[in-house]
Amino acid sequence: MATRLRPASKKCTVIGGSGFLGQHMVEHLVGKGYAVNVFDIRKGFDHDKVHFFLGDLCRKEDLLPALEGATVAFHCASPAPSSNNRDLFYKVNYLGTKVVIEACREAGVQKLVLTSSASVVFEGTDIKHGLEDLPYAKNPIDYYTETKILQEKEVLSANDPEGKFLTVAIRPHGIFGPRDPQLVPILVQAAKSGKMKFIIGDGKNLVDFTYVENVVHGHILAAEQLQRDSPLCGKAFHITNDEPIPFWEFMSRILTGLGYEAPRYHIPYWLAYYLALLFSLVLMLLRPFIAINPTFTPMRVALAGTFHYYSCERAKKHLGYKPLVGLDEAIEKTLRSYPHLHRTA
Ligand SMILES: NC(=O)C1=CN([C@@H]2O[C@H](COP(=O)(O)OP(=O)(O)OC[C@H]3O[C@@H](n4cnc5c(N)ncnc54)[C@H](O)[C@@H]3O)[C@@H](O)[C@H]2O)C=CC1
Ligand SMILES: CC(C)CCC[C@@H](C)[C@H]1CC[C@H]2C3=C(CC[C@]12C)[C@@]1(C)CCC(=O)C[C@@H]1CC3
């Protein structure tokens, strides 16, 4: 029987492929017939159809073998936002991304799809139906976001159709779903230690939470539509569930779905913000003696107490994007995927 050869254009590399989003990307790409290389500093899972390359993206010599023969590279690697390590964010997200671009060009990769973040325009004040052409935040909410801005600028300005190298950035917001190590586990941890009693503000602020499969879908569409002279070249695209929901309703649905009580007492936004700021200053002074990772940071209070939802009309128009999984189904699937986080008694 003749074996059908996989077209060379279907070989890709997922940088950060061992992470939460990366792993979902890999599974969907394999399902769509791509030959997939994963590049990461750690091996997060096993897959018989995937080639794993371990290394640091800041080192071009580590990266090059993983990019060999690939036409598309997806760059979804980043230090965890909660690590709050300024030097590490700068090194990996900014300097490392320059290395990624250089290595892609050297290896002959034709398309680079960056996972950016909708937060690159967020300064801690309300954004309603935000468009991609809002200016980058002058005062980003944290170091992580500061370096996501530098990273996105670097990738978009590297778009070079003459040099046969095309780039695009996907800006998701509040990714959640099975195996997310961040949103649901942090929430459950806070609930277990009795910290999820308060609603910051009036609880009416709408926010985007985006199911991981929709984020993956947006990335794959971007890679497939990115062509010379297409309106995608060098542009950013919001990818959301297109169903903004009150932040505290989303939190409550996750908490009650896992058997915890929903927060019910209101605390004014400004009070929560200044308390978190004061707390982080105290922790900074104490850092030489004791290291604590606080649950309530000024950044989280800002995210929990303001409106921040984004339009994905540009993605609908130019990528043909439409969320594949609606919010209700996404929450259900997520809750079902965390049996070990259900409250026992
Ligand atoms: N989780 C969220 O809500 C959102 C995430 N994003 C972006 O999506 C991307 C993926 O995020 P997640 O999957 O949630 O994070 P994650 O922490 O699960 O995955 C990131 C991966 O990058 C790898 N990595 C970190 N430093 C590296 C280095 N120097 N060399 C090679 N690999 C390295 C890590 O080992 C990890 O596997 C990131 O770029 C993040 O900024 C954007 C918007 C929202
Ligand atoms: C303790 C509570 C007040 C809130 C707990 C939930 C939070 C851990 C999450 C709610 C919104 C999330 C979010 C991100 C991380 C996890 C949350 C703060 C990001 C900062 C992840 C990286 C990004 O690029 C932007 C995200 C915005 C929303």
CSV table of C-alpha atoms and ligand atoms in Angstrom, one decimal:
chain,number,residue,atom,x,y,z
A,1,MET,CA,0.0,0.0,0.0
A,2,ALA,CA,1.4,3.4,-0.9
A,3,THR,CA,2.1,5.7,2.1
A,4,ARG,CA,0.7,9.2,1.8
A,5,LEU,CA,3.5,11.6,2.6
A,6,ARG,CA,2.7,14.5,4.9
A,7,PRO,CA,3.2,17.8,3.0
A,8,ALA,CA,6.4,19.5,4.2
A,9,SER,CA,4.3,22.6,5.0
A,10,LYS,CA,2.6,20.7,7.8
A,11,LYS,CA,5.6,20.6,10.0
A,12,CYS,CA,5.6,23.0,12.9
A,13,THR,CA,7.4,23.6,16.2
A,14,VAL,CA,5.6,24.6,19.4
A,15,ILE,CA,8.0,26.6,21.7
A,16,GLY,CA,6.7,26.3,25.2
A,17,GLY,CA,4.8,23.1,24.1
A,18,SER,CA,5.0,21.5,27.5
A,19,GLY,CA,2.9,24.3,29.1
A,20,PHE,CA,-0.8,24.5,29.6
A,21,LEU,CA,-1.7,26.2,26.3
A,22,GLY,CA,1.3,24.5,24.5
A,23,GLN,CA,0.1,21.0,25.3
A,24,HIS,CA,-3.4,21.7,24.0
A,25,MET,CA,-1.9,23.3,20.9
A,26,VAL,CA,0.2,20.1,20.3
A,27,GLU,CA,-2.8,17.8,20.7
A,28,HIS,CA,-4.8,19.7,18.2
A,29,LEU,CA,-2.0,20.1,15.7
A,30,VAL,CA,-1.3,16.4,15.8
A,31,GLY,CA,-5.0,15.8,15.3
A,32,LYS,CA,-5.0,18.0,12.2
A,33,GLY,CA,-2.2,16.1,10.7
A,34,TYR,CA,0.8,18.3,11.5
A,35,ALA,CA,4.2,16.8,12.3
A,36,VAL,CA,5.0,18.5,15.6
A,37,ASN,CA,8.2,19.3,17.4
A,38,VAL,CA,8.0,20.6,21.0
A,39,PHE,CA,10.7,22.9,22.4
A,40,ASP,CA,10.7,23.6,26.1
A,41,ILE,CA,12.9,23.7,29.2
A,42,ARG,CA,11.0,20.8,30.6
A,43,LYS,CA,9.2,17.8,29.3
A,44,GLY,CA,5.6,18.1,30.4
A,45,PHE,CA,4.0,15.0,28.9
A,46,ASP,CA,4.6,12.1,26.6
A,47,HIS,CA,3.3,11.7,23.1
A,48,ASP,CA,4.4,9.1,20.6
A,49,LYS,CA,3.8,11.3,17.6
A,50,VAL,CA,5.8,14.3,18.9
A,51,HIS,CA,9.5,15.0,18.9
A,52,PHE,CA,10.7,16.7,22.1
A,53,PHE,CA,13.6,19.0,22.2
A,54,LEU,CA,14.7,20.3,25.6
A,55,GLY,CA,16.5,23.6,26.0
A,56,ASP,CA,16.4,27.3,26.9
A,57,LEU,CA,14.9,29.5,24.2
A,58,CYS,CA,17.5,32.2,25.1
A,59,ARG,CA,20.1,29.9,23.5
A,60,LYS,CA,20.0,29.8,19.7
A,61,GLU,CA,22.1,26.6,19.6
A,62,ASP,CA,19.4,24.9,21.7
A,63,LEU,CA,16.6,26.1,19.5
A,64,LEU,CA,17.9,25.5,16.0
A,65,PRO,CA,17.6,21.7,16.0
A,66,ALA,CA,13.9,22.0,17.0
A,67,LEU,CA,13.2,24.3,14.1
A,68,GLU,CA,14.8,22.3,11.4
A,69,GLY,CA,12.4,21.6,8.5
A,70,ALA,CA,9.4,23.5,10.2
A,71,THR,CA,7.5,26.0,8.2
A,72,VAL,CA,5.6,27.4,11.2
A,73,ALA,CA,6.7,28.2,14.8
A,74,PHE,CA,4.3,28.8,17.5
A,75,HIS,CA,5.9,30.7,20.4
A,76,CYS,CA,3.9,30.2,23.6
A,77,ALA,CA,6.7,30.0,26.2
A,78,SER,CA,6.9,32.4,29.1
A,79,PRO,CA,7.8,32.3,32.8
A,80,ALA,CA,4.7,32.1,34.9
A,81,PRO,CA,3.1,35.6,35.5
A,82,SER,CA,3.0,34.8,39.3
A,83,SER,CA,6.8,34.4,39.5
A,84,ASN,CA,7.1,38.2,39.5
A,85,ASN,CA,10.8,37.9,38.6
A,86,ARG,CA,11.6,41.0,36.6
A,87,ASP,CA,15.0,39.9,35.3
A,88,LEU,CA,13.6,36.5,34.2
A,89,PHE,CA,10.7,38.1,32.3
A,90,TYR,CA,13.1,40.5,30.6
A,91,LYS,CA,15.5,37.7,29.7
A,92,VAL,CA,13.0,35.1,28.4
A,93,ASN,CA,10.1,37.2,27.1
A,94,TYR,CA,12.2,40.0,25.5
A,95,LEU,CA,15.8,38.9,24.9
A,96,GLY,CA,14.7,35.3,24.3
A,97,THR,CA,12.1,36.3,21.8
A,98,LYS,CA,14.7,38.2,19.8
A,99,VAL,CA,16.7,34.8,19.8
A,100,VAL,CA,13.5,33.0,18.6
A,101,ILE,CA,13.1,35.4,15.7
A,102,GLU,CA,16.8,35.1,14.7
A,103,ALA,CA,16.7,31.3,15.0
A,104,CYS,CA,13.5,31.0,12.9
A,105,ARG,CA,15.0,33.1,10.2
A,106,GLU,CA,18.2,31.1,10.2
A,107,ALA,CA,16.4,27.8,10.1
A,108,GLY,CA,14.1,29.0,7.2
A,109,VAL,CA,10.9,29.0,9.2
A,110,GLN,CA,8.4,31.0,7.2
A,111,LYS,CA,5.8,31.9,9.8
A,112,LEU,CA,6.0,32.9,13.4
A,113,VAL,CA,2.8,32.9,15.5
A,114,LEU,CA,3.3,34.6,18.9
A,115,THR,CA,1.0,34.1,21.9
A,116,SER,CA,0.8,37.6,23.3
A,117,SER,CA,-1.8,38.8,25.7
A,118,ALA,CA,-4.8,41.2,25.6
A,119,SER,CA,-3.4,42.7,28.8
A,120,VAL,CA,-0.7,44.5,26.7
A,121,VAL,CA,-3.2,47.5,26.6
A,122,PHE,CA,-4.5,47.2,30.1
A,123,GLU,CA,-3.4,49.8,32.7
A,124,GLY,CA,-5.8,48.8,35.6
A,125,THR,CA,-8.7,51.0,34.4
A,126,ASP,CA,-11.9,49.9,32.5
A,127,ILE,CA,-11.6,48.6,29.0
A,128,LYS,CA,-15.0,47.8,27.3
A,129,HIS,CA,-15.0,46.1,23.9
A,130,GLY,CA,-11.3,47.0,23.4
A,131,LEU,CA,-10.0,47.0,19.9
A,132,GLU,CA,-6.4,45.9,18.9
A,133,ASP,CA,-5.4,49.4,18.0
A,134,LEU,CA,-5.7,50.7,21.5
A,135,PRO,CA,-2.2,52.0,22.5
A,136,TYR,CA,0.1,49.7,24.4
A,137,ALA,CA,-0.1,50.4,28.2
A,138,LYS,CA,2.3,53.1,29.3
A,139,ASN,CA,2.0,51.9,32.8
A,140,PRO,CA,1.5,48.1,32.5
A,141,ILE,CA,0.1,46.3,35.6
A,142,ASP,CA,3.2,44.2,36.2
A,143,TYR,CA,6.7,43.2,34.9
A,144,TYR,CA,5.2,40.3,33.1
A,145,THR,CA,2.9,42.5,31.0
A,146,GLU,CA,5.8,45.0,30.5
A,147,THR,CA,7.8,42.3,28.8
A,148,LYS,CA,4.8,40.9,26.9
A,149,ILE,CA,4.6,44.4,25.3
A,150,LEU,CA,8.3,44.4,24.3
A,151,GLN,CA,7.9,40.9,23.0
A,152,GLU,CA,4.9,41.6,20.8
A,153,LYS,CA,6.5,44.8,19.3
A,154,GLU,CA,9.6,42.7,18.5
A,155,VAL,CA,7.6,39.9,16.8
A,156,LEU,CA,5.3,42.2,14.8
A,157,SER,CA,8.1,44.4,13.5
A,158,ALA,CA,10.1,41.3,12.4
A,159,ASN,CA,7.4,40.7,9.7
A,160,ASP,CA,9.3,40.7,6.5
A,161,PRO,CA,7.5,39.5,3.4
A,162,GLU,CA,10.5,40.3,1.1
A,163,GLY,CA,12.7,38.1,3.3
A,164,LYS,CA,9.9,35.4,3.3
A,165,PHE,CA,9.3,35.7,7.0
A,166,LEU,CA,5.8,36.4,8.2
A,167,THR,CA,4.6,37.2,11.8
A,168,VAL,CA,1.4,37.5,13.6
A,169,ALA,CA,0.4,37.9,17.3
A,170,ILE,CA,-2.6,36.3,19.1
A,171,ARG,CA,-3.8,38.1,22.2
A,172,PRO,CA,-5.9,35.8,24.3
A,173,HIS,CA,-7.4,36.8,27.7
A,174,GLY,CA,-7.9,34.8,30.9
A,175,ILE,CA,-7.3,31.3,29.4
A,176,PHE,CA,-8.9,28.5,31.3
A,177,GLY,CA,-9.6,24.8,30.8
A,178,PRO,CA,-8.4,21.3,31.7
A,179,ARG,CA,-4.9,21.2,33.1
A,180,ASP,CA,-4.6,25.0,33.7
A,181,PRO,CA,-2.1,25.3,36.5
A,182,GLN,CA,-3.1,28.9,37.3
A,183,LEU,CA,-6.7,30.2,37.5
A,184,VAL,CA,-8.7,27.3,39.0
A,185,PRO,CA,-5.9,26.0,41.3
A,186,ILE,CA,-5.2,29.5,42.7
A,187,LEU,CA,-8.9,30.1,43.2
A,188,VAL,CA,-9.4,26.7,45.0
A,189,GLN,CA,-6.3,27.4,47.2
A,190,ALA,CA,-7.7,30.8,48.1
A,191,ALA,CA,-11.1,29.3,48.9
A,192,LYS,CA,-9.6,26.5,51.1
A,193,SER,CA,-7.7,29.0,53.2
A,194,GLY,CA,-10.9,31.1,53.6
A,195,LYS,CA,-9.8,34.0,51.5
A,196,MET,CA,-12.6,33.9,48.9
A,197,LYS,CA,-15.3,35.7,51.0
A,198,PHE,CA,-15.1,39.1,49.4
A,199,ILE,CA,-16.4,40.6,46.1
A,200,ILE,CA,-14.1,43.4,45.0
A,201,GLY,CA,-16.3,46.4,44.0
A,202,ASP,CA,-20.0,46.0,43.0
A,203,GLY,CA,-19.4,42.7,41.2
A,204,LYS,CA,-20.8,43.9,37.9
A,205,ASN,CA,-17.5,44.3,36.0
A,206,LEU,CA,-17.5,42.3,32.8
A,207,VAL,CA,-14.3,40.3,31.9
A,208,ASP,CA,-13.3,37.9,29.1
A,209,PHE,CA,-12.4,34.4,30.1
A,210,THR,CA,-11.4,32.3,27.1
A,211,TYR,CA,-11.6,28.5,26.9
A,212,VAL,CA,-8.3,27.0,25.9
A,213,GLU,CA,-9.6,25.1,22.8
A,214,ASN,CA,-10.8,28.5,21.4
A,215,VAL,CA,-7.4,29.9,21.9
A,216,VAL,CA,-5.8,27.0,20.1
A,217,HIS,CA,-8.3,27.4,17.3
A,218,GLY,CA,-7.4,31.1,16.9
A,219,HIS,CA,-3.6,30.2,16.7
A,220,ILE,CA,-4.1,27.5,14.1
A,221,LEU,CA,-6.3,29.7,11.9
A,222,ALA,CA,-3.7,32.5,12.1
A,223,ALA,CA,-0.9,30.1,11.1
A,224,GLU,CA,-3.0,28.8,8.2
A,225,GLN,CA,-4.3,32.2,6.9
A,226,LEU,CA,-0.9,34.0,7.3
A,227,GLN,CA,0.2,34.5,3.7
A,228,ARG,CA,2.2,37.2,1.9
A,229,ASP,CA,0.0,40.3,1.4
A,230,SER,CA,-2.7,39.0,3.7
A,231,PRO,CA,-4.1,41.5,6.3
A,232,LEU,CA,-2.6,39.3,9.1
A,233,CYS,CA,1.0,40.2,8.4
A,234,GLY,CA,2.6,42.0,11.4
A,235,LYS,CA,-0.8,42.4,13.1
A,236,ALA,CA,-2.3,41.4,16.5
A,237,PHE,CA,-5.6,39.7,17.0
A,238,HIS,CA,-7.8,39.3,20.1
A,239,ILE,CA,-9.0,35.8,20.7
A,240,THR,CA,-11.7,35.6,23.3
A,241,ASN,CA,-14.9,33.5,24.0
A,242,ASP,CA,-16.8,36.6,22.8
A,243,GLU,CA,-19.1,36.3,25.9
A,244,PRO,CA,-17.9,38.7,28.5
A,245,ILE,CA,-19.1,37.7,32.0
A,246,PRO,CA,-19.1,39.5,35.4
A,247,PHE,CA,-15.7,38.5,36.9
A,248,TRP,CA,-17.3,37.5,40.2
A,249,GLU,CA,-20.0,35.4,38.5
A,250,PHE,CA,-17.3,33.4,36.7
A,251,MET,CA,-15.4,32.9,40.0
A,252,SER,CA,-18.6,31.9,41.8
A,253,ARG,CA,-19.6,29.4,39.1
A,254,ILE,CA,-16.2,27.7,39.3
A,255,LEU,CA,-16.2,27.8,43.2
A,256,THR,CA,-19.7,26.5,43.6
A,257,GLY,CA,-19.2,23.9,40.8
A,258,LEU,CA,-16.3,22.5,42.9
A,259,GLY,CA,-18.3,22.6,46.2
A,260,TYR,CA,-17.0,25.8,47.7
A,261,GLU,CA,-19.1,28.8,48.8
A,262,ALA,CA,-19.3,31.8,46.4
A,263,PRO,CA,-17.9,35.1,47.8
A,264,ARG,CA,-20.7,37.3,49.2
A,265,TYR,CA,-19.4,40.3,51.1
A,266,HIS,CA,-18.5,43.5,49.1
A,267,ILE,CA,-15.4,45.4,49.7
A,268,PRO,CA,-14.8,48.8,47.8
A,269,TYR,CA,-12.3,48.5,45.0
A,270,TRP,CA,-10.0,51.3,46.2
A,271,LEU,CA,-9.8,49.8,49.7
A,272,ALA,CA,-8.9,46.3,48.3
A,273,TYR,CA,-6.3,47.9,45.9
A,274,TYR,CA,-4.6,49.9,48.6
A,275,LEU,CA,-4.6,47.0,51.1
A,276,ALA,CA,-3.0,44.8,48.4
A,277,LEU,CA,-0.4,47.5,47.6
A,278,LEU,CA,0.4,48.0,51.3
A,279,PHE,CA,0.7,44.2,51.8
A,280,SER,CA,3.1,43.9,48.8
A,281,LEU,CA,5.2,46.8,50.1
A,282,VAL,CA,5.5,45.0,53.5
A,283,LEU,CA,6.4,41.8,51.8
A,284,MET,CA,9.1,43.6,49.8
A,285,LEU,CA,10.7,44.9,53.0
A,286,LEU,CA,10.5,41.4,54.5
A,287,ARG,CA,11.9,39.6,51.5
A,288,PRO,CA,15.4,39.3,52.8
A,289,PHE,CA,14.0,37.4,55.8
A,290,ILE,CA,10.9,35.6,54.5
A,291,ALA,CA,9.5,34.9,51.0
A,292,ILE,CA,5.7,34.8,50.7
A,293,ASN,CA,3.7,34.5,47.5
A,294,PRO,CA,0.6,36.6,48.2
A,295,THR,CA,-2.9,35.7,46.9
A,296,PHE,CA,-4.1,39.2,46.7
A,297,THR,CA,-1.7,41.4,44.6
A,298,PRO,CA,-2.5,44.8,43.3
A,299,MET,CA,-2.4,43.2,39.8
A,300,ARG,CA,-5.0,40.6,40.7
A,301,VAL,CA,-7.2,43.2,42.5
A,302,ALA,CA,-7.1,45.3,39.3
A,303,LEU,CA,-8.1,42.3,37.2
A,304,ALA,CA,-10.8,41.4,39.6
A,305,GLY,CA,-12.4,44.8,40.1
A,306,THR,CA,-12.4,46.4,36.6
A,307,PHE,CA,-14.1,45.9,33.2
A,308,HIS,CA,-11.7,44.4,30.7
A,309,TYR,CA,-13.2,42.7,27.7
A,310,TYR,CA,-12.1,42.9,24.1
A,311,SER,CA,-13.6,42.8,20.7
A,312,CYS,CA,-12.6,39.9,18.5
A,313,GLU,CA,-14.3,41.3,15.3
A,314,ARG,CA,-10.8,41.6,13.6
A,315,ALA,CA,-10.2,37.9,14.2
A,316,LYS,CA,-13.7,37.1,12.9
A,317,LYS,CA,-13.2,39.2,9.8
A,318,HIS,CA,-9.6,38.2,8.9
A,319,LEU,CA,-9.1,34.8,10.4
A,320,GLY,CA,-12.7,33.5,10.1
A,321,TYR,CA,-12.6,33.0,13.8
A,322,LYS,CA,-15.7,31.9,15.8
A,323,PRO,CA,-15.4,30.4,19.3
A,324,LEU,CA,-15.8,26.6,19.0
A,325,VAL,CA,-16.9,26.1,22.6
A,326,GLY,CA,-19.4,28.4,24.4
A,327,LEU,CA,-18.8,29.6,27.9
A,328,ASP,CA,-21.4,27.3,29.6
A,329,GLU,CA,-20.0,24.2,28.0
A,330,ALA,CA,-16.4,25.4,28.7
A,331,ILE,CA,-17.1,25.9,32.4
A,332,GLU,CA,-18.7,22.4,32.6
A,333,LYS,CA,-15.8,20.7,30.8
A,334,THR,CA,-13.3,22.5,33.1
A,335,LEU,CA,-15.1,21.5,36.3
A,336,ARG,CA,-15.3,17.9,35.1
A,337,SER,CA,-11.5,17.9,34.5
A,338,TYR,CA,-10.6,18.8,38.1
A,339,PRO,CA,-12.2,15.9,40.1
A,340,HIS,CA,-9.2,16.1,42.6
A,341,LEU,CA,-10.1,19.8,43.3
A,342,HIS,CA,-13.7,19.0,44.4
A,343,ARG,CA,-14.3,19.7,48.0
A,344,THR,CA,-14.6,16.4,49.8
A,345,ALA,CA,-16.5,17.2,53.0
B,1,LIG,N1,-2.8,31.7,31.0
B,1,LIG,C1,-3.4,32.8,30.6
B,1,LIG,O1,-4.4,33.2,31.1
B,1,LIG,C2,-2.7,33.6,29.5
B,1,LIG,C3,-1.5,33.3,28.9
B,1,LIG,N2,-1.0,34.0,27.9
B,1,LIG,C4,0.3,33.6,27.3
B,1,LIG,O2,0.1,32.3,26.8
B,1,LIG,C5,1.3,31.6,26.7
B,1,LIG,C6,1.2,30.3,27.4
B,1,LIG,O3,0.8,30.4,28.7
B,1,LIG,P1,0.5,29.2,29.7
B,1,LIG,O4,0.4,28.0,28.8
B,1,LIG,O5,-0.6,29.6,30.5
B,1,LIG,O6,1.8,29.1,30.5
B,1,LIG,P2,2.6,27.8,31.1
B,1,LIG,O7,3.5,28.4,32.2
B,1,LIG,O8,1.7,26.7,31.3
B,1,LIG,O9,3.6,27.5,29.8
B,1,LIG,C7,4.7,28.2,29.5
B,1,LIG,C8,5.8,27.2,29.0
B,1,LIG,O10,6.9,27.9,28.7
B,1,LIG,C9,8.1,27.2,29.1
B,1,LIG,N3,9.2,28.0,29.2
B,1,LIG,C10,9.4,29.1,30.1
B,1,LIG,N4,10.6,29.6,30.0
B,1,LIG,C11,11.3,28.9,28.9
B,1,LIG,C12,12.5,29.0,28.3
B,1,LIG,N5,13.4,29.9,28.7
B,1,LIG,N6,12.8,28.2,27.3
B,1,LIG,C13,11.9,27.2,26.9
B,1,LIG,N7,10.7,27.1,27.4
B,1,LIG,C14,10.4,27.9,28.4
B,1,LIG,C15,7.6,26.6,30.4
B,1,LIG,O11,8.5,25.5,30.8
B,1,LIG,C16,6.2,26.2,30.1
B,1,LIG,O12,6.1,24.9,29.7
B,1,LIG,C17,2.3,32.6,27.4
B,1,LIG,O13,3.1,33.3,26.4
B,1,LIG,C18,1.5,33.5,28.2
B,1,LIG,O14,2.1,34.8,28.3
B,1,LIG,C19,-1.7,35.1,27.4
B,1,LIG,C20,-2.9,35.5,27.9
B,1,LIG,C21,-3.5,34.8,29.0
B,2,LIG,C1,-7.6,35.6,44.3
B,2,LIG,C2,-8.6,36.2,43.3
B,2,LIG,C3,-8.9,37.6,43.5
B,2,LIG,C4,-8.4,35.9,41.9
B,2,LIG,C5,-8.0,34.5,41.5
B,2,LIG,C6,-8.0,34.2,40.0
B,2,LIG,C7,-6.8,34.7,39.4
B,2,LIG,C8,-5.7,33.8,39.7
B,2,LIG,C9,-7.0,34.8,37.8
B,2,LIG,C10,-8.2,35.7,37.5
B,2,LIG,C11,-7.8,36.5,36.2
B,2,LIG,C12,-6.6,35.7,35.7
B,2,LIG,C13,-5.7,36.3,34.6
B,2,LIG,C14,-4.4,35.9,34.6
B,2,LIG,C15,-3.8,35.0,35.6
B,2,LIG,C16,-4.8,34.4,36.6
B,2,LIG,C17,-5.9,35.4,37.0
B,2,LIG,C18,-5.2,36.6,37.7
B,2,LIG,C19,-3.4,36.5,33.6
B,2,LIG,C20,-2.7,37.6,34.3
B,2,LIG,C21,-2.5,35.5,33.0
B,2,LIG,C22,-1.5,36.1,32.0
B,2,LIG,C23,-2.1,37.1,31.1
B,2,LIG,O1,-1.5,37.3,30.1
B,2,LIG,C24,-3.3,37.8,31.5
B,2,LIG,C25,-4.2,37.1,32.4
B,2,LIG,C26,-5.4,38.0,32.8
B,2,LIG,C27,-6.4,37.2,33.6
